[in-house]
CSV table of C-alpha atoms and ligand atoms in Angstrom, one decimal:
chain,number,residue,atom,x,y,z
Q,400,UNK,CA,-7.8,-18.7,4.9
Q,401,UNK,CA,-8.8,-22.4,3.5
Q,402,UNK,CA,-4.7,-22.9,2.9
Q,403,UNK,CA,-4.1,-21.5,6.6
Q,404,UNK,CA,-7.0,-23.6,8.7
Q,405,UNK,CA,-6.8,-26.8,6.5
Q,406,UNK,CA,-2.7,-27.1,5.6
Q,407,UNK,CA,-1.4,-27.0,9.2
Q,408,UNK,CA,-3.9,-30.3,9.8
Q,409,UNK,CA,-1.9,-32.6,7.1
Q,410,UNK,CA,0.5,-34.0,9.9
Q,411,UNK,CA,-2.4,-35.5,11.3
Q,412,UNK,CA,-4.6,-36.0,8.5
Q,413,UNK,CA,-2.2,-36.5,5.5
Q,414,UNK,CA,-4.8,-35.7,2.7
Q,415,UNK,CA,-4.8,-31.8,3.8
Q,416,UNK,CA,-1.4,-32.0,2.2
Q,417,UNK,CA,-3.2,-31.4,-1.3
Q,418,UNK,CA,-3.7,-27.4,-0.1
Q,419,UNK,CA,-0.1,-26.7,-0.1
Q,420,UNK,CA,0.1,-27.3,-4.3
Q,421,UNK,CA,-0.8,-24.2,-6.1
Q,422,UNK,CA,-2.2,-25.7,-8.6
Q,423,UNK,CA,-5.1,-27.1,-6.3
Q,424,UNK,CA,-5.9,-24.2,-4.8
Q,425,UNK,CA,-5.8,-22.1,-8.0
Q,426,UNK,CA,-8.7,-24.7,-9.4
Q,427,UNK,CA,-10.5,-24.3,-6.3
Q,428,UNK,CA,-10.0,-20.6,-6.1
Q,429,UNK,CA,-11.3,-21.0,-9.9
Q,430,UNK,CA,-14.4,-22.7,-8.9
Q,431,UNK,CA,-15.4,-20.4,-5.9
Q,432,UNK,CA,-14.9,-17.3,-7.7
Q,433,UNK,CA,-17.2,-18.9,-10.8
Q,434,UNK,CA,-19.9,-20.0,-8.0
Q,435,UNK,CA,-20.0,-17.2,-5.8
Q,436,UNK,CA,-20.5,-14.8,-10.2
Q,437,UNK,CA,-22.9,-17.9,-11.0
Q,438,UNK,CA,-25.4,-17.6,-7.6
Q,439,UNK,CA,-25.2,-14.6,-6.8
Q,440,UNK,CA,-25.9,-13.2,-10.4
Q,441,UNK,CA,-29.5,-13.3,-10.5
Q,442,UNK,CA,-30.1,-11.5,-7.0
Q,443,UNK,CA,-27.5,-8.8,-7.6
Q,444,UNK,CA,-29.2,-8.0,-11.8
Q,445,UNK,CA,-32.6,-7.9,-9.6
Q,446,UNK,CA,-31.0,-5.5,-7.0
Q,447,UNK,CA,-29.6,-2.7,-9.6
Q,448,UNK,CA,-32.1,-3.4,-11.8
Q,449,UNK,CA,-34.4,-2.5,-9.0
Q,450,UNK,CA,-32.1,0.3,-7.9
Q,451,UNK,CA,-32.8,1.5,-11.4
Q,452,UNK,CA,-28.7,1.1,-12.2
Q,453,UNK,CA,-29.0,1.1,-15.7
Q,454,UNK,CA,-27.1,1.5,-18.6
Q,455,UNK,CA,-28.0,5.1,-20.8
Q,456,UNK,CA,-26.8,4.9,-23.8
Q,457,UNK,CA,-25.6,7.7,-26.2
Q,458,UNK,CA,-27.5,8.7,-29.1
Q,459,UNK,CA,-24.3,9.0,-31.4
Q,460,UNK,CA,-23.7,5.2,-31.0
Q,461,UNK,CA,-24.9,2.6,-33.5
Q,462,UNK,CA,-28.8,1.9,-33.9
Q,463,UNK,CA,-28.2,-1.5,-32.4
Q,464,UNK,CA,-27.4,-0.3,-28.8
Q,465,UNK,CA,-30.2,1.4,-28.1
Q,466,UNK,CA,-32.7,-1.4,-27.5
Q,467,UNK,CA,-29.7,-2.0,-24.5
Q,468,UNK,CA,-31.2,0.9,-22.5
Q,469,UNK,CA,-31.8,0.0,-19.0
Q,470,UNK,CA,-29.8,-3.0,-19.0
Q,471,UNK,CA,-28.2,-2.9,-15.3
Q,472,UNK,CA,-24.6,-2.2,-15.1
Q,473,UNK,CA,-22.3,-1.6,-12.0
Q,474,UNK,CA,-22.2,-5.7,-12.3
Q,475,UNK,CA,-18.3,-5.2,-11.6
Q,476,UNK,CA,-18.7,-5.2,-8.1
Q,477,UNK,CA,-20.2,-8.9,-8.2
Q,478,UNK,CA,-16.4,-10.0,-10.1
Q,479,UNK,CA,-14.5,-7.7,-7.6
Q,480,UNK,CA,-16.3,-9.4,-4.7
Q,481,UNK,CA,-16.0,-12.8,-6.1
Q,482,UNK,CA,-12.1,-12.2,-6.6
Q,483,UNK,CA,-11.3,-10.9,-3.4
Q,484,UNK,CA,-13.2,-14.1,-1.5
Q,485,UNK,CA,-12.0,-16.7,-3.5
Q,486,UNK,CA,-8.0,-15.0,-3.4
Q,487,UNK,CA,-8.9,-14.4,0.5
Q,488,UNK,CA,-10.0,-18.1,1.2
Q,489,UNK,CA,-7.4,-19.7,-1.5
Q,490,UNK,CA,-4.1,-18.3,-1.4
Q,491,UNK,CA,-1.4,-17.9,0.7
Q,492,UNK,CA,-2.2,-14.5,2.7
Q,493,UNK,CA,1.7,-14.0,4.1
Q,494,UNK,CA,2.6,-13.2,0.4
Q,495,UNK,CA,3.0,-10.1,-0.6
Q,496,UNK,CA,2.6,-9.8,-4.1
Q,497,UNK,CA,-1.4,-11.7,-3.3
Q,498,UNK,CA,-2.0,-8.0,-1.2
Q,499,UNK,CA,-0.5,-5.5,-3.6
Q,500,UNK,CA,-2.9,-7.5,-6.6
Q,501,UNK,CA,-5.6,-7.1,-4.3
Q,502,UNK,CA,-5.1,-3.5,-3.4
Q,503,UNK,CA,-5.0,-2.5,-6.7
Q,504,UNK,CA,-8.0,-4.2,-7.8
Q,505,UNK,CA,-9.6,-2.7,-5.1
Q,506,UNK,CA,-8.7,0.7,-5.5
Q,507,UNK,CA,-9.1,0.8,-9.6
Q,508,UNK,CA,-12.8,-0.6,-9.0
Q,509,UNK,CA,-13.5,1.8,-6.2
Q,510,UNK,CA,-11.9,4.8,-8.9
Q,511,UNK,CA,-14.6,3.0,-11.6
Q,512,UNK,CA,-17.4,3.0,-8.0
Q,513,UNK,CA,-17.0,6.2,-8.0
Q,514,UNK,CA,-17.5,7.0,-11.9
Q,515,UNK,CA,-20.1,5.1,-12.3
Q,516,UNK,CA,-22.2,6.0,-9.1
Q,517,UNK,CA,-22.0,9.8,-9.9
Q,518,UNK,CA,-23.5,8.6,-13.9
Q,519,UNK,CA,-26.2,6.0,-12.5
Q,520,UNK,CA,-27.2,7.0,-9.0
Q,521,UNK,CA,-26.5,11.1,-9.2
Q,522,UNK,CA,-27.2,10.7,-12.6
Q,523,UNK,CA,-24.4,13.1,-14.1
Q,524,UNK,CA,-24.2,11.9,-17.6
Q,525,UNK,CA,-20.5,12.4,-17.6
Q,526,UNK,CA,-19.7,10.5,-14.7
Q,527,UNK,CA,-15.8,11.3,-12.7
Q,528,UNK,CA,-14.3,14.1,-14.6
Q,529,UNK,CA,-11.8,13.1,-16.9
Q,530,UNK,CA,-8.3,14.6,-15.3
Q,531,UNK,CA,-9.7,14.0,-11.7
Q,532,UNK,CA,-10.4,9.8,-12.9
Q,533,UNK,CA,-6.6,10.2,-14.5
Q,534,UNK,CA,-5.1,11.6,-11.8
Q,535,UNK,CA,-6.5,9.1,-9.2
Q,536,UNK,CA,-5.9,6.3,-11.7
Q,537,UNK,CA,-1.9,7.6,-11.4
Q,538,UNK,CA,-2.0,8.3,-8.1
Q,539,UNK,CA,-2.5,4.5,-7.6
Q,540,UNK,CA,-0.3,2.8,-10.0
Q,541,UNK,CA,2.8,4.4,-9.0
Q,542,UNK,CA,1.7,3.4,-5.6
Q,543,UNK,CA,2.0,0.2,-7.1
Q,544,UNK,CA,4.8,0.6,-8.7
Q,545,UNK,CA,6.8,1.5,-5.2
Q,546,UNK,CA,5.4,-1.1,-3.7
Q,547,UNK,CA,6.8,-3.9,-6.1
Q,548,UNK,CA,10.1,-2.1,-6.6
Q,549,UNK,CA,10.7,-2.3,-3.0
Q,550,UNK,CA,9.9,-6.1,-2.7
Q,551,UNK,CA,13.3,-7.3,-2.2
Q,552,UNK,CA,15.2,-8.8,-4.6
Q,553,UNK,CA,12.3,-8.0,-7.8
Q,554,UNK,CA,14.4,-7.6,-10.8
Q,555,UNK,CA,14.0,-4.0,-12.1
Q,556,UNK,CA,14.7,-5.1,-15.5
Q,557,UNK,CA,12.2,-5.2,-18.8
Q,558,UNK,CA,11.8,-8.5,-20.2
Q,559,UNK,CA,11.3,-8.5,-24.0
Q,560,UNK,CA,9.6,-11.6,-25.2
Q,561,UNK,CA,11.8,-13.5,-27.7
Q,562,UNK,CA,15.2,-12.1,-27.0
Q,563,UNK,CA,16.1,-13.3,-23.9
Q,564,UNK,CA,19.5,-11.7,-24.4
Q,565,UNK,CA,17.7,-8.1,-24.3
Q,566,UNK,CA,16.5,-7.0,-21.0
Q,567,UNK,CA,17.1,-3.7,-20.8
Q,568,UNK,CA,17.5,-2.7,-16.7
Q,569,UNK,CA,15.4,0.6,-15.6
Q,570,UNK,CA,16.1,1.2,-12.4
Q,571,UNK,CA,13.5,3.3,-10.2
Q,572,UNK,CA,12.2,4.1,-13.9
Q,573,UNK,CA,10.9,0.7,-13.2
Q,574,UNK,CA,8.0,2.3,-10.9
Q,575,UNK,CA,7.1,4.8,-14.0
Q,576,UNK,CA,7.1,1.8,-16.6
Q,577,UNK,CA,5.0,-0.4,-14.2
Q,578,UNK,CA,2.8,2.6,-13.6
Q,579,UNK,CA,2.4,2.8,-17.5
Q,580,UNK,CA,1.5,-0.8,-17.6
Q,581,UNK,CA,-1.2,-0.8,-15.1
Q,582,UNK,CA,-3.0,2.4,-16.3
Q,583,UNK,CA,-2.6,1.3,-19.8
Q,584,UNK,CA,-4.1,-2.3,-19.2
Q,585,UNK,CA,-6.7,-0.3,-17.5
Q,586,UNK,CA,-7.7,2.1,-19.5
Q,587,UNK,CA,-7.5,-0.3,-22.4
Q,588,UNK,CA,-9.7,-2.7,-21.2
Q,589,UNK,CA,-12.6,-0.1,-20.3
Q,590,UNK,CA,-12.5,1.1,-24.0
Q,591,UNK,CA,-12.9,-2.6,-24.9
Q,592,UNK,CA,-16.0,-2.7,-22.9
Q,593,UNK,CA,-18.5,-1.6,-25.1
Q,594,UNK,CA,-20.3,-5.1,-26.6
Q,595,UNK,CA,-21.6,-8.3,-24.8
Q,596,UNK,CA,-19.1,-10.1,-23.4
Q,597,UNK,CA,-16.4,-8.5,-25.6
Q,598,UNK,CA,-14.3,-7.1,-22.3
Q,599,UNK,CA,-14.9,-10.5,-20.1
Q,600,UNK,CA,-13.9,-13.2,-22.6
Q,601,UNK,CA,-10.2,-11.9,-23.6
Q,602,UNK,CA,-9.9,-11.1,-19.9
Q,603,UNK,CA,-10.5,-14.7,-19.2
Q,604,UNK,CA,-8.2,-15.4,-21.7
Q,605,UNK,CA,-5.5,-13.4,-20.4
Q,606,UNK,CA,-5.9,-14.7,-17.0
Q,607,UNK,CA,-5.3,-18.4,-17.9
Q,608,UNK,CA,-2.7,-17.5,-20.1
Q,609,UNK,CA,-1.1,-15.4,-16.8
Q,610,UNK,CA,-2.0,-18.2,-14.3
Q,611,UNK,CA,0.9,-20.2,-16.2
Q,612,UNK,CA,3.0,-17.6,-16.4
Q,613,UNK,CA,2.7,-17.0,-12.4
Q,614,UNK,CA,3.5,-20.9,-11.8
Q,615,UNK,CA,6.2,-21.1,-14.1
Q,616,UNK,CA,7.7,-17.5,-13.1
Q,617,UNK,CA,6.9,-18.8,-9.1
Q,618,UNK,CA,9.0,-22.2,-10.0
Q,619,UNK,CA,12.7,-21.9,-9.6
Q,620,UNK,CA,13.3,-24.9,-11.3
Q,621,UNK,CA,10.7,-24.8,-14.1
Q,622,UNK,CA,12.1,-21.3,-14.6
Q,623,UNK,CA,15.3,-21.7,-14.8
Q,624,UNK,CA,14.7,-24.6,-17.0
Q,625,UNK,CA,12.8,-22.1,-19.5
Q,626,UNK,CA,15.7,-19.5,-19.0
Q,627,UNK,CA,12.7,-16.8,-17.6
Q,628,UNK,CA,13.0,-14.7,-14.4
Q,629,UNK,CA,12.8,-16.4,-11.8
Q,630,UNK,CA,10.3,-14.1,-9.3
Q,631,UNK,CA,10.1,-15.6,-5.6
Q,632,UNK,CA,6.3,-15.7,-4.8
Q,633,UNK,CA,5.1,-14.9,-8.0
Q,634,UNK,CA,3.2,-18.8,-8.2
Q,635,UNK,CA,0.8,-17.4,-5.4
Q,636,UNK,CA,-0.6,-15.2,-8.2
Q,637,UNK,CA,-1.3,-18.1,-10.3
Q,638,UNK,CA,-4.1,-18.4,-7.3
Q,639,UNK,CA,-5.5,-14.7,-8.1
Q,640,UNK,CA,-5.5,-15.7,-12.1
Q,641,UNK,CA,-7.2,-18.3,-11.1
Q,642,UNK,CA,-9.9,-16.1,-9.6
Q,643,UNK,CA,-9.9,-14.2,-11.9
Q,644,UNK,CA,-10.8,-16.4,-14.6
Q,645,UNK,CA,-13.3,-18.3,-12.8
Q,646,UNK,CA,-15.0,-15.5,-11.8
Q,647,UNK,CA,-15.0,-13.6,-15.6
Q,648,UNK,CA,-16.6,-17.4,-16.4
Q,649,UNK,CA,-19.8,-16.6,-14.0
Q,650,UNK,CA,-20.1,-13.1,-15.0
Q,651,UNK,CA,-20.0,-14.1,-18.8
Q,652,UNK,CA,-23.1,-16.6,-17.8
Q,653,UNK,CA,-24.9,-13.6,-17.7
Q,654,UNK,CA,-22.9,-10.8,-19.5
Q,655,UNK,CA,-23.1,-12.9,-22.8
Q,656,UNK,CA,-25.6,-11.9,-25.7
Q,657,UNK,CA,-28.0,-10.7,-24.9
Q,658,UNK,CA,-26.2,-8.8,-22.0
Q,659,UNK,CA,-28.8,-9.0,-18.9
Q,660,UNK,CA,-25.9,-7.0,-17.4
Q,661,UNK,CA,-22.5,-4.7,-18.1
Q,662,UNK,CA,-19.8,-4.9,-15.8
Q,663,UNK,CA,-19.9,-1.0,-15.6
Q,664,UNK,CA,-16.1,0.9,-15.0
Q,665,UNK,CA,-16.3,-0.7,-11.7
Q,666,UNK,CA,-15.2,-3.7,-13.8
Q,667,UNK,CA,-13.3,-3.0,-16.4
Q,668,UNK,CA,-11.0,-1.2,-14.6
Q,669,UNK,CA,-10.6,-2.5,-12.1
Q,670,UNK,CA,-9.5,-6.3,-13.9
Q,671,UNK,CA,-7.5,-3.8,-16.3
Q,672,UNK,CA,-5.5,-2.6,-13.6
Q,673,UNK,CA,-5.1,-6.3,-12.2
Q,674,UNK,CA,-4.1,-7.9,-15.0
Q,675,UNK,CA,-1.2,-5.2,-15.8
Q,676,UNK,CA,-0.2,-5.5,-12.1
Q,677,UNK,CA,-0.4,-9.4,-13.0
Q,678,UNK,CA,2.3,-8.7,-15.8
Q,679,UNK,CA,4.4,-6.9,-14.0
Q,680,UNK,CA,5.0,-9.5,-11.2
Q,681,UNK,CA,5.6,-12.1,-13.4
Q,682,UNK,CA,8.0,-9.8,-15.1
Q,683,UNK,CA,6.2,-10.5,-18.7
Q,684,UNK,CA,5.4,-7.0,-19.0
Q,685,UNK,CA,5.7,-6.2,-22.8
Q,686,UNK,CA,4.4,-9.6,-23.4
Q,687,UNK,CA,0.9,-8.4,-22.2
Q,688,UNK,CA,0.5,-6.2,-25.2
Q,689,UNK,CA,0.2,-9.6,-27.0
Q,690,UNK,CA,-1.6,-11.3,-24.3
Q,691,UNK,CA,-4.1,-8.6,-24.2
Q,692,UNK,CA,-3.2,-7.6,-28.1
Q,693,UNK,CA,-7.2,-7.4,-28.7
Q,694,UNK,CA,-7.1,-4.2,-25.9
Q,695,UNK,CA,-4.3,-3.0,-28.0
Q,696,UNK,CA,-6.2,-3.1,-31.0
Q,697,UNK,CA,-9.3,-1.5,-29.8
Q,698,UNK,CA,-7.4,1.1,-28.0
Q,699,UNK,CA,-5.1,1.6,-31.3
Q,700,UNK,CA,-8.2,2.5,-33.2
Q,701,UNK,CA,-9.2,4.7,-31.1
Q,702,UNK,CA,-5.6,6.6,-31.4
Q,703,UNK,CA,-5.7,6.7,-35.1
Q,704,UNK,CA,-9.3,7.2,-35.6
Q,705,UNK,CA,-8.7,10.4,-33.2
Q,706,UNK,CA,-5.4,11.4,-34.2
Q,707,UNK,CA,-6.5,11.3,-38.6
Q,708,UNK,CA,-9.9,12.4,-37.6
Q,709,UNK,CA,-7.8,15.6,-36.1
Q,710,UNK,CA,-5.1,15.9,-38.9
Q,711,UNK,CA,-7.6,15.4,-42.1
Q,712,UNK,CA,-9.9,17.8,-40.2
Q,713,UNK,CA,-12.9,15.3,-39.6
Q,714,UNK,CA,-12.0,12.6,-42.4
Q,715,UNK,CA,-12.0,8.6,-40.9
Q,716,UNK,CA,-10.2,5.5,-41.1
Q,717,UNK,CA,-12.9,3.8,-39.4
Q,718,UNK,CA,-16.8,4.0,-39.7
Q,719,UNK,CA,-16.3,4.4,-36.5
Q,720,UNK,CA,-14.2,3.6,-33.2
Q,721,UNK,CA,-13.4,1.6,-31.1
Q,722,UNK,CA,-13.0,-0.6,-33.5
Q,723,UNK,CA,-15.8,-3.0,-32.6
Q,724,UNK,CA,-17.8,0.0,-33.9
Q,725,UNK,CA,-16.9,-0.3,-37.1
Q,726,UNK,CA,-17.8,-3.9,-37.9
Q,727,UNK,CA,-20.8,-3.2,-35.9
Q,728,UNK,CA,-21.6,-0.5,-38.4
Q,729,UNK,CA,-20.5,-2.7,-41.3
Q,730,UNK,CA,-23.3,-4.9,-40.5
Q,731,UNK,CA,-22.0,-8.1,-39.1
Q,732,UNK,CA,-24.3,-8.7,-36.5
Q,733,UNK,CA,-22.9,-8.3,-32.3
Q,734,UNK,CA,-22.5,-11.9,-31.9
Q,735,UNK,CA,-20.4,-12.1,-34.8
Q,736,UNK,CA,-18.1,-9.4,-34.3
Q,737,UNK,CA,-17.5,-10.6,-30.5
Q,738,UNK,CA,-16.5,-14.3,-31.2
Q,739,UNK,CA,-14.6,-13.3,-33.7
Q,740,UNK,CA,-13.0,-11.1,-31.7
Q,741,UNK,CA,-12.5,-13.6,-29.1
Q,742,UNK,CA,-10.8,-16.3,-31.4
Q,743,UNK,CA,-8.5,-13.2,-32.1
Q,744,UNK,CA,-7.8,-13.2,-28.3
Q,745,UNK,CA,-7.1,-16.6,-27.7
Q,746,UNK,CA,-4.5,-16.5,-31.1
Q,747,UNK,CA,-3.0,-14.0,-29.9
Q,748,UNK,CA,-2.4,-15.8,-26.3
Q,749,UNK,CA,-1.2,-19.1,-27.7
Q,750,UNK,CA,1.4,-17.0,-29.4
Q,751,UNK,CA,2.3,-15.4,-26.0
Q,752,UNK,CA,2.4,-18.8,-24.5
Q,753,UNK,CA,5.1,-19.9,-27.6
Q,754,UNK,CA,7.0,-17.3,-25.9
Q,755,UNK,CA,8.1,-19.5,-23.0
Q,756,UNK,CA,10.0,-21.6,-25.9
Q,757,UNK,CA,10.7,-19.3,-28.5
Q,758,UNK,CA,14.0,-17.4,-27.1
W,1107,57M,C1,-16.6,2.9,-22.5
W,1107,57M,N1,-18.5,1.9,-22.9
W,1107,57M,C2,-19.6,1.8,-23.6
W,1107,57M,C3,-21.0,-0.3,-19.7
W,1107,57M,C4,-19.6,-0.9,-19.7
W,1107,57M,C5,-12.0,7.7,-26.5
W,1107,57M,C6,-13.3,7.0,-26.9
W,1107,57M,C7,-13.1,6.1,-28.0
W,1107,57M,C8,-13.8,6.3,-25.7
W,1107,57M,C9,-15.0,5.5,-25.9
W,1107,57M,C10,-15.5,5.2,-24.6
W,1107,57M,O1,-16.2,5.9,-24.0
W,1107,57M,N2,-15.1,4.0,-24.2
W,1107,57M,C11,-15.3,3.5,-22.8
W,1107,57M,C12,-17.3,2.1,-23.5
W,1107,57M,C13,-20.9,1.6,-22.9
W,1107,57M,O2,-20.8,0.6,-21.8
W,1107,57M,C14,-20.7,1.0,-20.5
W,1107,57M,O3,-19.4,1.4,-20.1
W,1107,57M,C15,-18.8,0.3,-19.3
W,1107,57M,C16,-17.4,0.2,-19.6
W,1107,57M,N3,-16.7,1.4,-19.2
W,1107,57M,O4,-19.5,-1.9,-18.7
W,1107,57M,O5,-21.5,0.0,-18.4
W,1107,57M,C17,-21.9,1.0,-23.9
W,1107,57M,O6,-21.3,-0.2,-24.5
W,1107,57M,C18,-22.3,-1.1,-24.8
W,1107,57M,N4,-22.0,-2.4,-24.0
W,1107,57M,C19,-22.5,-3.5,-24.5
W,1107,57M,N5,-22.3,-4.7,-23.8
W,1107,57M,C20,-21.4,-4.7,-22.7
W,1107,57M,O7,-21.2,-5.8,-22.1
W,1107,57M,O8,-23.3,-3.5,-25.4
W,1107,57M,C21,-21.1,-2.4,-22.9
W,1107,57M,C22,-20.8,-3.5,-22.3
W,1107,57M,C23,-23.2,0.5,-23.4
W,1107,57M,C24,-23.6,-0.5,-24.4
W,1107,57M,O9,-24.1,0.1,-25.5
W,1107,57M,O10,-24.0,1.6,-23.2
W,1107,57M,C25,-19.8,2.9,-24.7
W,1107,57M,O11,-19.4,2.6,-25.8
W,1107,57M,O12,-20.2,4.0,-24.3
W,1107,57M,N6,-15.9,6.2,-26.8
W,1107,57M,C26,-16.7,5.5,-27.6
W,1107,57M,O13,-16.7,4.3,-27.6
W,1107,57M,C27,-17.5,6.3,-28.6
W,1107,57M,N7,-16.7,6.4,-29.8
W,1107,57M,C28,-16.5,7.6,-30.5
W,1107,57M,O14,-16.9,8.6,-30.1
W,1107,57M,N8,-15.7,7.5,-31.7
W,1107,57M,C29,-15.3,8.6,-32.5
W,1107,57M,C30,-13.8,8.8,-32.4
W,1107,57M,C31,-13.4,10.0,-33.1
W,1107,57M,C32,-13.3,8.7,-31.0
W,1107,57M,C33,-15.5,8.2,-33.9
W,1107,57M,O15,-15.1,7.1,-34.3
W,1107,57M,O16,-16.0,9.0,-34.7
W,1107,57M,C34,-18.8,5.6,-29.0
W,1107,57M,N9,-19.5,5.1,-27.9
W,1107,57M,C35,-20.8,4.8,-28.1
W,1107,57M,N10,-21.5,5.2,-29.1
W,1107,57M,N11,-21.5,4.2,-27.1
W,1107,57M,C36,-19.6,6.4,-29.9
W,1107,57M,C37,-20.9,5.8,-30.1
C-alpha cells in the first residue's frame, strides 16, 4: 500500500523514487514486520497467557520440558499477522505470486488455528485429527500448485542445484511436485518445533537466504548473468522474505531460552508452507532441502527412528526422536543443542548460496 500511495508522488517529489527498488522496501518490510513481533509481543503473551493458551506437555518427553508447562503458545498468529501487514504495506499488490504466498500462509496457519484451538481452548489433547489435518493440508497445496502452473510463462521444469545442464521438465506433474514441496516444508518445520527458538532461527535463515534468491531469480539481467531461471515477478517475493525474516527476528526476542512463548502449529506451519511456496517460485525447489537441510534432518530422524524402531521390533537409533531429542537426552543442555543447531543451519545456507556459482 506504502509502494502504491508513496511511488506515484516521485514525479513531484523525486525522493519517493527510493519505493520503486525492492531492495528498500524489502528492508522496510523487514523492519515493520520485526516492530509490529517486537511491540506487540508482550500484550499478545499477556492475552493467551490470560486466556490460559498454554503449552501441555507430554509425559513421555524429556524431564527438561516439563518445567515448560503453561508456557503460552498459539504465538503464530502474532508472525502471521506481522507478515501479512508488512507484505500488505510493502510490496507491490498487482503481483501475483505476493497473493498466492500470502494465501497459502494464510490457509496453512488457519489449518494449524484450527489444530491448536481444538488442543488449547476445547482442550482435546489430540488436537485436528491426523488424516482430516493431511487432507486439508493437500487440499491447499495443490491449490497452490494450480495456481503457479497457470501463471503464464512459469517454467514447469525442476531445477537441480549444481547441474545446470539437468532440469528435468514435469509438466502438470509440476502441480504434484510443488504440492510435495509445500506440505513437506510444512510438515517438516512443525516437527522441528519442539525447543526454544529451534523452528524460528533456521526459518530466519532460510528466509534471507530466499530473499536473494527472489531478487536475483526476479532480475533478468542478474539472472541471466548467473545462468538461473529467470521468473518474471519473482523479486516482489524478495519483499515477503523480507517479512518473513524480520518478523521470525521479533518473535525470537521472545521465543528464545527461556521460551516466554511457542509459536504453536499456527506457526510452524504455516511459515513451513511459505517457505516451500517461496522455493517453488523462485524455481530453487530441491535446493530448499539444503536451505532448510536442518528440517531435513529432524524430519529424517524421525523416519529412521520410526521405520528401525518398526523393523527391529522396538530397538532405536536414537535415544530418542526428533533428533533434537536425543542430544537433549544425552545431556547437552537446550541452549546448547539449539545454537549448535543453528550454526548447522546457516552452513548449510551459505552452501545453498555457493549454488548461484557453483554450476
Ligand atoms: C510437534 N511439538 C512439540 C509448541 C510448538 C512423528 C513424531 C516424531 C512427531 C513429533 C511431534 O509431535 N512433532 C511435532 C513438536 C511441542 O511444542 C508445541 O508444538 C508446536 C509445534 N507444532 O510451537 O506449541 C513441545 O516442544 C517443546 N517446545 C519448546 N520450545 C519451543 O519453542 O521447548 C516447542 C517450541 C512443547 C515444548 O516442550 O510442549 C512436541 O515435541 O510435542 N513427536 C515427538 O516429537 C515425540 N517423539 C517421539 O514420540 N519419538 C519416538 C519415535 C519412535 C517417533 C521415539 O523416538 O521413541 C516426542 N515429543 C515430546 N516428547 N514432546 C516424544 C517426547
Amino acid at each position: 500500500m506504502i509502494y502504491h500511495l508513496l511511488f506515484p508522488l516521485h514525479k513531484t517529489i523525486s525522493v519517493f523514487n527510493v519505493f520503486r527498488y525492492i531492495t528498500f522496501r524489502t528492508i522496510y518490510a523487514s523492519l515493520t514486520a520485526f516492530l509490529i513481533c517486537f511491540l506487540l509481543g508482550p500484550w499478545v503473551i499477556r492475552k493467551l497467557s490470560y486466556m490460559q493458551i498454554g503449552q501441555y506437555i507430554r509425559d513421555d518427553g524429556p524431564e527438561t520440558h516439563h518445567k515448560k508447562a503453561g508456557t503460552p503458545t498459539m504465538g503464530g498468529t502474532l508472525i502471521i499477522f506481522s507478515i501479512i501487514v508488512s507484505t500488505l504495506l510493502w510490496t507491490n499488490l498487482t503481483n501475483y505470486f505476493v497473493w498466492i504466498v500470502l494465501l497459502v500462509t494464510a490457509g496453512y496457519g488457519a489449518i494449524g488455528f484450527i489444530d491448536d484451538y481444538l488442543m488449547q481452548i476445547k482442550k482435546q489433547s489430540k488436537g485436528l485429527n491426523v488424516r482430516n489435518k493431511f487432507l486439508l493440508q493437500t487440499i491447499l497445496a495443490i491449490l497452490t500448485g494450480i495456481l503457479v502452473y497457470t501463471v503464464p510463462d512459469f517454467s514447469t521444469r525442476v531445477t537441480v542445484p549444481f547441474f545446470k545442464n539437468i532440469s528435468p521438465d514435469l509438466g502438470w506433474g509440476y502441480i504434484l511436485f510443488a504440492a510435495f514441496v509445500i506440505i513437506g516444508t510444512s510438515n517438516a518445520v512443525n516437527i522441528t518445533d519442539g525447543l526454544d527458538g529451534l523452528a524460528i532461527g533456521p526459518l530466519i535463515i532460510a528466509s534471507a537466504a530466499y530473499m536473494v534468491f527472489a531478487y536475483v531469480a526476479g532480475h533478468f539481467k542478474i539472472a541471466n548473468y548467473l545462468q538461473i531461471n529467470y521468473v518474471a515477478g519473482s523479486g516482489e517475493i524478495a519483499v515477503f522474505c523480507g517479512a518473513m525474516a524480520g518478523s521470525g527476528l521479533g518473535f525470537l526476542w521472545f521465543n528464545s531460552y527461556p521460551a516466554q512463548i511457542f509459536m504453536g502449529d499456527v506457526g510452524s506451519l504455516a511459515l513451513g508452507a511459505a517457505i516451500g511456496t517461496v522455493a517453488v517460485i523462485t524455481k530453487q525447489e530441491i535446493l530448499l532441502a539444503l536451505v532448510g537441510g536442518l528440517f531435513v534432518i529432524e524430519t529424517l530422524s524421525v523416519i529412521f527412528q520410526v521405520g528401525f524402531f518398526k523393523m527391529t521390533n522396538g530397538r532405536r537409533i536414537f535415544r530418542m526422536a526428533p533428533l533434537h531429542h536425543h542430544f537433549e537426552l544425552k545431556g547437552w543442555a537446550e541452549p546448547k543443542v539449539i545454537v549448535r543447531f543453528w550454526i548447522i543451519a546457516i552452513a548449510l545456507a551459505l552452501i545453498s548460496m555457493s549454488t548461484l556459482k557453483l554450476r
